[in-house]
PDB file of C-alpha atoms and ligand atoms in Angstrom:
ATOM      1  CA  UNK A   1       4.585  11.146 -23.324  1.00  0.00           C
ATOM      2  CA  UNK A   2       2.174  10.039 -20.757  1.00  0.00           C
ATOM      3  CA  UNK A   3      -1.036   8.347 -21.119  1.00  0.00           C
ATOM      4  CA  UNK A   4      -3.761   9.023 -18.866  1.00  0.00           C
ATOM      5  CA  UNK A   5      -2.923  12.675 -19.694  1.00  0.00           C
ATOM      6  CA  UNK A   6      -6.134  14.276 -18.334  1.00  0.00           C
ATOM      7  CA  UNK A   7      -5.567  12.519 -14.895  1.00  0.00           C
ATOM      8  CA  UNK A   8      -2.246  15.061 -14.196  1.00  0.00           C
ATOM      9  CA  UNK A   9      -4.288  17.841 -14.970  1.00  0.00           C
ATOM     10  CA  UNK A  10      -5.132  17.608 -10.817  1.00  0.00           C
ATOM     11  CA  UNK A  11      -2.181  17.164  -9.987  1.00  0.00           C
ATOM     12  CA  UNK A  12       0.801  19.830  -8.474  1.00  0.00           C
ATOM     13  CA  UNK A  13       3.114  17.685  -8.560  1.00  0.00           C
ATOM     14  CA  UNK A  14       4.861  14.479  -9.945  1.00  0.00           C
ATOM     15  CA  UNK A  15       5.993  12.735  -6.476  1.00  0.00           C
ATOM     16  CA  UNK A  16       7.857   9.536  -7.847  1.00  0.00           C
ATOM     17  CA  UNK A  17       8.169   8.605 -11.393  1.00  0.00           C
ATOM     18  CA  UNK A  18       6.929   5.330 -12.917  1.00  0.00           C
ATOM     19  CA  UNK A  19      11.022   4.307 -13.549  1.00  0.00           C
ATOM     20  CA  UNK A  20      11.301   4.856  -9.831  1.00  0.00           C
ATOM     21  CA  UNK A  21       8.328   3.050  -8.576  1.00  0.00           C
ATOM     22  CA  UNK A  22       9.988   0.118 -11.104  1.00  0.00           C
ATOM     23  CA  UNK A  23      13.296   0.160  -9.406  1.00  0.00           C
ATOM     24  CA  UNK A  24      12.126   0.018  -5.767  1.00  0.00           C
ATOM     25  CA  UNK A  25       9.250  -3.246  -6.732  1.00  0.00           C
ATOM     26  CA  UNK A  26      12.132  -4.676  -8.291  1.00  0.00           C
ATOM     27  CA  UNK A  27      14.912  -3.927  -5.170  1.00  0.00           C
ATOM     28  CA  UNK A  28      12.245  -4.943  -2.522  1.00  0.00           C
ATOM     29  CA  UNK A  29      11.082  -8.163  -4.109  1.00  0.00           C
ATOM     30  CA  UNK A  30      14.714  -9.184  -4.050  1.00  0.00           C
ATOM     31  CA  UNK A  31      14.952  -8.347  -0.550  1.00  0.00           C
ATOM     32  CA  UNK A  32      11.431 -10.513   0.493  1.00  0.00           C
ATOM     33  CA  UNK A  33      13.078 -13.101  -1.801  1.00  0.00           C
ATOM     34  CA  UNK A  34      16.331 -13.280   0.525  1.00  0.00           C
ATOM     35  CA  UNK A  35      14.195 -12.465   3.188  1.00  0.00           C
ATOM     36  CA  UNK A  36      12.202 -15.200   3.638  1.00  0.00           C
ATOM     37  CA  UNK A  37      14.540 -17.990   1.403  1.00  0.00           C
ATOM     38  CA  UNK A  38      13.188 -21.761   2.410  1.00  0.00           C
ATOM     39  CA  UNK A  39       9.909 -20.131   3.455  1.00  0.00           C
ATOM     40  CA  UNK A  40       6.598 -20.266   1.718  1.00  0.00           C
ATOM     41  CA  UNK A  41       5.035 -16.627   2.678  1.00  0.00           C
ATOM     42  CA  UNK A  42       1.148 -15.677   2.347  1.00  0.00           C
ATOM     43  CA  UNK A  43       1.350 -12.147   1.185  1.00  0.00           C
ATOM     44  CA  UNK A  44      -2.322  -9.888   2.042  1.00  0.00           C
ATOM     45  CA  UNK A  45      -3.115  -7.627  -0.707  1.00  0.00           C
ATOM     46  CA  UNK A  46      -4.972  -4.285   1.080  1.00  0.00           C
ATOM     47  CA  UNK A  47      -7.160  -3.493  -1.185  1.00  0.00           C
ATOM     48  CA  UNK A  48      -7.930  -1.597  -3.653  1.00  0.00           C
ATOM     49  CA  UNK A  49      -4.981   1.199  -3.071  1.00  0.00           C
ATOM     50  CA  UNK A  50      -2.366  -2.047  -2.880  1.00  0.00           C
ATOM     51  CA  UNK A  51      -3.836  -3.594  -5.550  1.00  0.00           C
ATOM     52  CA  UNK A  52      -1.490  -2.360  -8.343  1.00  0.00           C
ATOM     53  CA  UNK A  53       2.047  -2.230  -6.343  1.00  0.00           C
ATOM     54  CA  UNK A  54       1.601  -5.882  -5.408  1.00  0.00           C
ATOM     55  CA  UNK A  55       0.712  -7.325  -8.932  1.00  0.00           C
ATOM     56  CA  UNK A  56       4.595  -5.978  -9.587  1.00  0.00           C
ATOM     57  CA  UNK A  57       6.058  -6.934  -6.557  1.00  0.00           C
ATOM     58  CA  UNK A  58       4.902 -10.421  -6.929  1.00  0.00           C
ATOM     59  CA  UNK A  59       6.282 -10.885  -9.958  1.00  0.00           C
ATOM     60  CA  UNK A  60       9.844  -9.883  -8.754  1.00  0.00           C
ATOM     61  CA  UNK A  61       9.375 -12.820  -5.904  1.00  0.00           C
ATOM     62  CA  UNK A  62      11.299 -15.576  -5.977  1.00  0.00           C
ATOM     63  CA  UNK A  63       9.741 -17.780  -3.496  1.00  0.00           C
ATOM     64  CA  UNK A  64       6.573 -20.120  -3.672  1.00  0.00           C
ATOM     65  CA  UNK A  65       4.795 -17.565  -2.428  1.00  0.00           C
ATOM     66  CA  UNK A  66       0.267 -17.406  -1.980  1.00  0.00           C
ATOM     67  CA  UNK A  67      -2.424 -14.815  -2.115  1.00  0.00           C
ATOM     68  CA  UNK A  68      -4.867 -13.725  -0.370  1.00  0.00           C
ATOM     69  CA  UNK A  69      -6.789 -10.092  -0.567  1.00  0.00           C
ATOM     70  CA  UNK A  70      -8.653  -8.318   2.253  1.00  0.00           C
ATOM     71  CA  UNK A  71     -10.602  -5.129   2.436  1.00  0.00           C
ATOM     72  CA  UNK A  72     -10.715  -2.626   4.900  1.00  0.00           C
ATOM     73  CA  UNK A  73     -12.558   0.698   4.857  1.00  0.00           C
ATOM     74  CA  UNK A  74     -10.768   3.303   6.675  1.00  0.00           C
ATOM     75  CA  UNK A  75     -11.345   6.605   4.958  1.00  0.00           C
ATOM     76  CA  UNK A  76     -14.196   7.239   3.039  1.00  0.00           C
ATOM     77  CA  UNK A  77     -14.385   9.354   0.393  1.00  0.00           C
ATOM     78  CA  UNK A  78     -12.039  11.875   1.763  1.00  0.00           C
ATOM     79  CA  UNK A  79      -8.683  12.440   2.570  1.00  0.00           C
ATOM     80  CA  UNK A  80      -7.840  12.503   6.523  1.00  0.00           C
ATOM     81  CA  UNK A  81      -7.823   8.917   8.537  1.00  0.00           C
ATOM     82  CA  UNK A  82     -11.137   8.231  10.391  1.00  0.00           C
ATOM     83  CA  UNK A  83      -9.183   6.406  12.920  1.00  0.00           C
ATOM     84  CA  UNK A  84     -12.550   4.144  11.942  1.00  0.00           C
ATOM     85  CA  UNK A  85     -11.147   0.867  10.585  1.00  0.00           C
ATOM     86  CA  UNK A  86     -13.650  -2.106   9.299  1.00  0.00           C
ATOM     87  CA  UNK A  87     -13.174  -5.341   7.625  1.00  0.00           C
ATOM     88  CA  UNK A  88     -15.234  -5.453   4.403  1.00  0.00           C
ATOM     89  CA  UNK A  89     -13.652  -8.406   2.999  1.00  0.00           C
ATOM     90  CA  UNK A  90     -11.909 -11.032   4.952  1.00  0.00           C
ATOM     91  CA  UNK A  91      -9.381 -13.751   4.089  1.00  0.00           C
ATOM     92  CA  UNK A  92     -10.169 -16.920   2.244  1.00  0.00           C
ATOM     93  CA  UNK A  93      -8.030 -19.358   4.130  1.00  0.00           C
ATOM     94  CA  UNK A  94      -6.783 -19.318   7.274  1.00  0.00           C
ATOM     95  CA  UNK A  95      -3.272 -18.624   7.711  1.00  0.00           C
ATOM     96  CA  UNK A  96      -2.136 -20.160  11.455  1.00  0.00           C
ATOM     97  CA  UNK A  97       1.080 -21.574  10.843  1.00  0.00           C
ATOM     98  CA  UNK A  98       2.296 -19.377   7.906  1.00  0.00           C
ATOM     99  CA  UNK A  99       4.142 -15.952   7.763  1.00  0.00           C
ATOM    100  CA  UNK A 100       2.084 -13.405   6.730  1.00  0.00           C
ATOM    101  CA  UNK A 101       2.994 -10.079   4.486  1.00  0.00           C
ATOM    102  CA  UNK A 102       0.409  -7.493   4.400  1.00  0.00           C
ATOM    103  CA  UNK A 103       1.215  -5.452   1.618  1.00  0.00           C
ATOM    104  CA  UNK A 104       0.115  -1.786   1.831  1.00  0.00           C
ATOM    105  CA  UNK A 105      -0.212   1.186  -0.696  1.00  0.00           C
ATOM    106  CA  UNK A 106       0.597   3.479   2.448  1.00  0.00           C
ATOM    107  CA  UNK A 107       1.254   4.555   5.824  1.00  0.00           C
ATOM    108  CA  UNK A 108       0.160   7.294   7.393  1.00  0.00           C
ATOM    109  CA  UNK A 109      -1.372   7.649  10.753  1.00  0.00           C
ATOM    110  CA  UNK A 110      -0.509   3.793  11.380  1.00  0.00           C
ATOM    111  CA  UNK A 111      -4.093   3.461  12.028  1.00  0.00           C
ATOM    112  CA  UNK A 112      -5.724   1.046   9.938  1.00  0.00           C
ATOM    113  CA  UNK A 113      -2.600  -1.353  10.040  1.00  0.00           C
ATOM    114  CA  UNK A 114      -1.837  -1.441  13.673  1.00  0.00           C
ATOM    115  CA  UNK A 115      -5.386  -2.591  14.115  1.00  0.00           C
ATOM    116  CA  UNK A 116      -5.203  -5.184  11.211  1.00  0.00           C
ATOM    117  CA  UNK A 117      -2.252  -6.548  12.968  1.00  0.00           C
ATOM    118  CA  UNK A 118      -4.142  -7.259  16.261  1.00  0.00           C
ATOM    119  CA  UNK A 119      -6.659  -8.714  14.632  1.00  0.00           C
ATOM    120  CA  UNK A 120      -4.457 -11.302  12.891  1.00  0.00           C
ATOM    121  CA  UNK A 121      -1.779 -12.059  15.037  1.00  0.00           C
ATOM    122  CA  UNK A 122      -5.078 -13.505  16.831  1.00  0.00           C
ATOM    123  CA  UNK A 123      -5.349 -15.735  14.007  1.00  0.00           C
ATOM    124  CA  UNK A 124      -1.394 -17.421  15.085  1.00  0.00           C
ATOM    125  CA  UNK A 125       0.644 -16.828  12.190  1.00  0.00           C
ATOM    126  CA  UNK A 126       3.839 -17.565  12.313  1.00  0.00           C
ATOM    127  CA  UNK A 127       4.922 -14.222  11.902  1.00  0.00           C
ATOM    128  CA  UNK A 128       3.502 -11.197  10.828  1.00  0.00           C
ATOM    129  CA  UNK A 129       5.191  -8.357   9.012  1.00  0.00           C
ATOM    130  CA  UNK A 130       4.270  -5.561   6.152  1.00  0.00           C
ATOM    131  CA  UNK A 131       5.326  -4.408   3.659  1.00  0.00           C
ATOM    132  CA  UNK A 132       4.207  -0.393   2.235  1.00  0.00           C
ATOM    133  CA  UNK A 133       4.452   0.950  -1.345  1.00  0.00           C
ATOM    134  CA  UNK A 134       4.912   4.779   0.396  1.00  0.00           C
ATOM    135  CA  UNK A 135       5.036   5.402   4.309  1.00  0.00           C
ATOM    136  CA  UNK A 136       4.362   9.490   5.843  1.00  0.00           C
ATOM    137  CA  UNK A 137       6.313   8.758   8.682  1.00  0.00           C
ATOM    138  CA  UNK A 138       5.756  12.571   9.986  1.00  0.00           C
ATOM    139  CA  UNK A 139       2.366  11.174   9.944  1.00  0.00           C
ATOM    140  CA  UNK A 140       2.150   8.665  12.416  1.00  0.00           C
ATOM    141  CA  UNK A 141      -0.159   8.779  15.775  1.00  0.00           C
ATOM    142  CA  UNK A 142       0.651   5.215  16.699  1.00  0.00           C
ATOM    143  CA  UNK A 143       3.653   2.813  17.081  1.00  0.00           C
ATOM    144  CA  UNK A 144       4.047   1.152  14.454  1.00  0.00           C
ATOM    145  CA  UNK A 145       6.770  -1.701  12.718  1.00  0.00           C
ATOM    146  CA  UNK A 146       6.682  -1.117   9.031  1.00  0.00           C
ATOM    147  CA  UNK A 147       9.755  -3.656   7.816  1.00  0.00           C
ATOM    148  CA  UNK A 148       9.160  -2.800   4.350  1.00  0.00           C
ATOM    149  CA  UNK A 149       8.968   0.536   2.511  1.00  0.00           C
ATOM    150  CA  UNK A 150       9.873   1.639  -1.163  1.00  0.00           C
ATOM    151  CA  UNK A 151      10.010   5.170  -0.423  1.00  0.00           C
ATOM    152  CA  UNK A 152       9.242   8.073   2.371  1.00  0.00           C
ATOM    153  CA  UNK A 153       7.180  10.298   1.771  1.00  0.00           C
ATOM    154  CA  UNK A 154       6.556  14.042   2.778  1.00  0.00           C
ATOM    155  CA  UNK A 155       2.715  15.153   4.559  1.00  0.00           C
ATOM    156  CA  UNK A 156       0.659  15.422   1.148  1.00  0.00           C
ATOM    157  CA  UNK A 157      -1.957  13.381  -0.334  1.00  0.00           C
ATOM    158  CA  UNK A 158      -1.378  11.204  -3.301  1.00  0.00           C
ATOM    159  CA  UNK A 159      -2.484   9.685  -5.927  1.00  0.00           C
ATOM    160  CA  UNK A 160      -1.593   7.239  -8.679  1.00  0.00           C
ATOM    161  CA  UNK A 161      -0.539   3.297  -8.909  1.00  0.00           C
ATOM    162  CA  UNK A 162      -3.766   2.414  -7.155  1.00  0.00           C
ATOM    163  CA  UNK A 163      -4.107   5.385  -4.868  1.00  0.00           C
ATOM    164  CA  UNK A 164      -7.381   6.768  -5.102  1.00  0.00           C
ATOM    165  CA  UNK A 165      -9.414  10.228  -4.461  1.00  0.00           C
ATOM    166  CA  UNK A 166     -13.200   9.419  -4.780  1.00  0.00           C
ATOM    167  CA  UNK A 167     -12.229   6.203  -6.265  1.00  0.00           C
ATOM    168  CA  UNK A 168     -10.227   8.095  -9.200  1.00  0.00           C
ATOM    169  CA  UNK A 169      -6.857   8.264 -10.547  1.00  0.00           C
ATOM    170  CA  UNK A 170      -5.799   4.889  -9.265  1.00  0.00           C
ATOM    171  CA  UNK A 171      -5.320   4.025 -12.955  1.00  0.00           C
ATOM    172  CA  UNK A 172      -1.621   6.284 -13.454  1.00  0.00           C
ATOM    173  CA  UNK A 173       1.492   5.258 -13.847  1.00  0.00           C
ATOM    174  CA  UNK A 174       3.182   7.647 -11.550  1.00  0.00           C
ATOM    175  CA  UNK A 175       2.429   9.532  -8.231  1.00  0.00           C
ATOM    176  CA  UNK A 176       1.677  12.158  -8.066  1.00  0.00           C
ATOM    177  CA  UNK A 177       0.616  15.281  -5.310  1.00  0.00           C
ATOM    178  CA  UNK A 178      -3.537  16.114  -5.936  1.00  0.00           C
ATOM    179  CA  UNK A 179      -3.665  19.881  -6.027  1.00  0.00           C
ATOM    180  CA  UNK A 180      -5.950  20.642  -3.057  1.00  0.00           C
ATOM    181  CA  UNK A 181      -8.576  22.367  -5.192  1.00  0.00           C
ATOM    182  CA  UNK A 182      -9.602  19.228  -6.562  1.00  0.00           C
ATOM    183  CA  UNK A 183     -10.876  18.162  -2.673  1.00  0.00           C
ATOM    184  CA  UNK A 184     -11.200  21.387  -1.133  1.00  0.00           C
ATOM    185  CA  UNK A 185      -7.971  21.574   1.208  1.00  0.00           C
ATOM    186  CA  UNK A 186      -5.827  24.060   1.477  1.00  0.00           C
ATOM    187  CA  UNK A 187      -3.004  25.469  -0.474  1.00  0.00           C
TER     188      UNK A 187
HETATM  189  P1  5GP B 201      -4.001   5.179   8.168  1.00  0.00           P
HETATM  190  O1  5GP B 201      -4.615   4.688   8.953  1.00  0.00           O
HETATM  191  O2  5GP B 201      -2.173   4.834   8.729  1.00  0.00           O
HETATM  192  O3  5GP B 201      -3.767   6.953   8.804  1.00  0.00           O
HETATM  193  O4  5GP B 201      -4.030   5.454   6.518  1.00  0.00           O
HETATM  194  C1  5GP B 201      -3.729   4.087   5.489  1.00  0.00           C
HETATM  195  C2  5GP B 201      -4.708   4.784   4.932  1.00  0.00           C
HETATM  196  O5  5GP B 201      -5.395   5.805   4.427  1.00  0.00           O
HETATM  197  C3  5GP B 201      -4.455   4.079   3.626  1.00  0.00           C
HETATM  198  O6  5GP B 201      -4.495   2.441   3.605  1.00  0.00           O
HETATM  199  C4  5GP B 201      -4.777   4.613   2.280  1.00  0.00           C
HETATM  200  O7  5GP B 201      -6.613   4.269   2.021  1.00  0.00           O
HETATM  201  C5  5GP B 201      -5.402   5.916   3.011  1.00  0.00           C
HETATM  202  N1  5GP B 201      -4.885   7.124   2.831  1.00  0.00           N
HETATM  203  C6  5GP B 201      -3.504   7.572   3.580  1.00  0.00           C
HETATM  204  N2  5GP B 201      -2.530   8.458   2.756  1.00  0.00           N
HETATM  205  C7  5GP B 201      -2.799   8.886   1.650  1.00  0.00           C
HETATM  206  C8  5GP B 201      -2.880   9.598   0.811  1.00  0.00           C
HETATM  207  O8  5GP B 201      -1.957  10.452   0.171  1.00  0.00           O
HETATM  208  N3  5GP B 201      -2.906   9.178  -0.587  1.00  0.00           N
HETATM  209  C9  5GP B 201      -4.512   8.407  -0.848  1.00  0.00           C
HETATM  210  N4  5GP B 201      -4.432   8.182  -2.057  1.00  0.00           N
HETATM  211  N5  5GP B 201      -4.666   7.392   0.251  1.00  0.00           N
HETATM  212  C10 5GP B 201      -4.197   7.966   2.049  1.00  0.00           C
END
């Protein structure tokens, strides 16, 4: 039985189930553990969308990691990227000399992470890589190297497992396509 049943009414379909997510996050945690063996990476959670993914992912990594949180605004309340990226909350600690893994919920145009990678590159990290839960490769407008992704998805506006529309739906355990009537889009 679904918890949050009232929120499911606003979806046209469930795209990725909680079971599929759990399996992919476990596999990604194993991969990161292997790739960063002998290192102590700092994982940066991009608030708020990546928060649910982040808390699950870090518990699947068997390394002495540290965590940081950063908030970036790029979308406002709509469903299309504005291209305007602003750091709303910066890191608490210096990352110079550290192996950095940016953890994001979804890469769409790529603008947000291209900008963020540039900003972090000026801070002399030893390495910077990106791990995203979802990727929409068909929507990319700026080149971006995404080292890790759990799922490639088609061009649709999705919510759940941390992803919101107007701050809602983050608590859906699955990822679903939001019905266009909710945001006044085309069906
Ligand atoms: P980009 O800069 O790559 O175009 O956009 C990345 C950001 O846009 C993500 O971090 C996320 O906040 C938002 N975004 C892009 N596509 C979606 C989507 O399908 N659903 C939700 N909820 N947010 C999205």
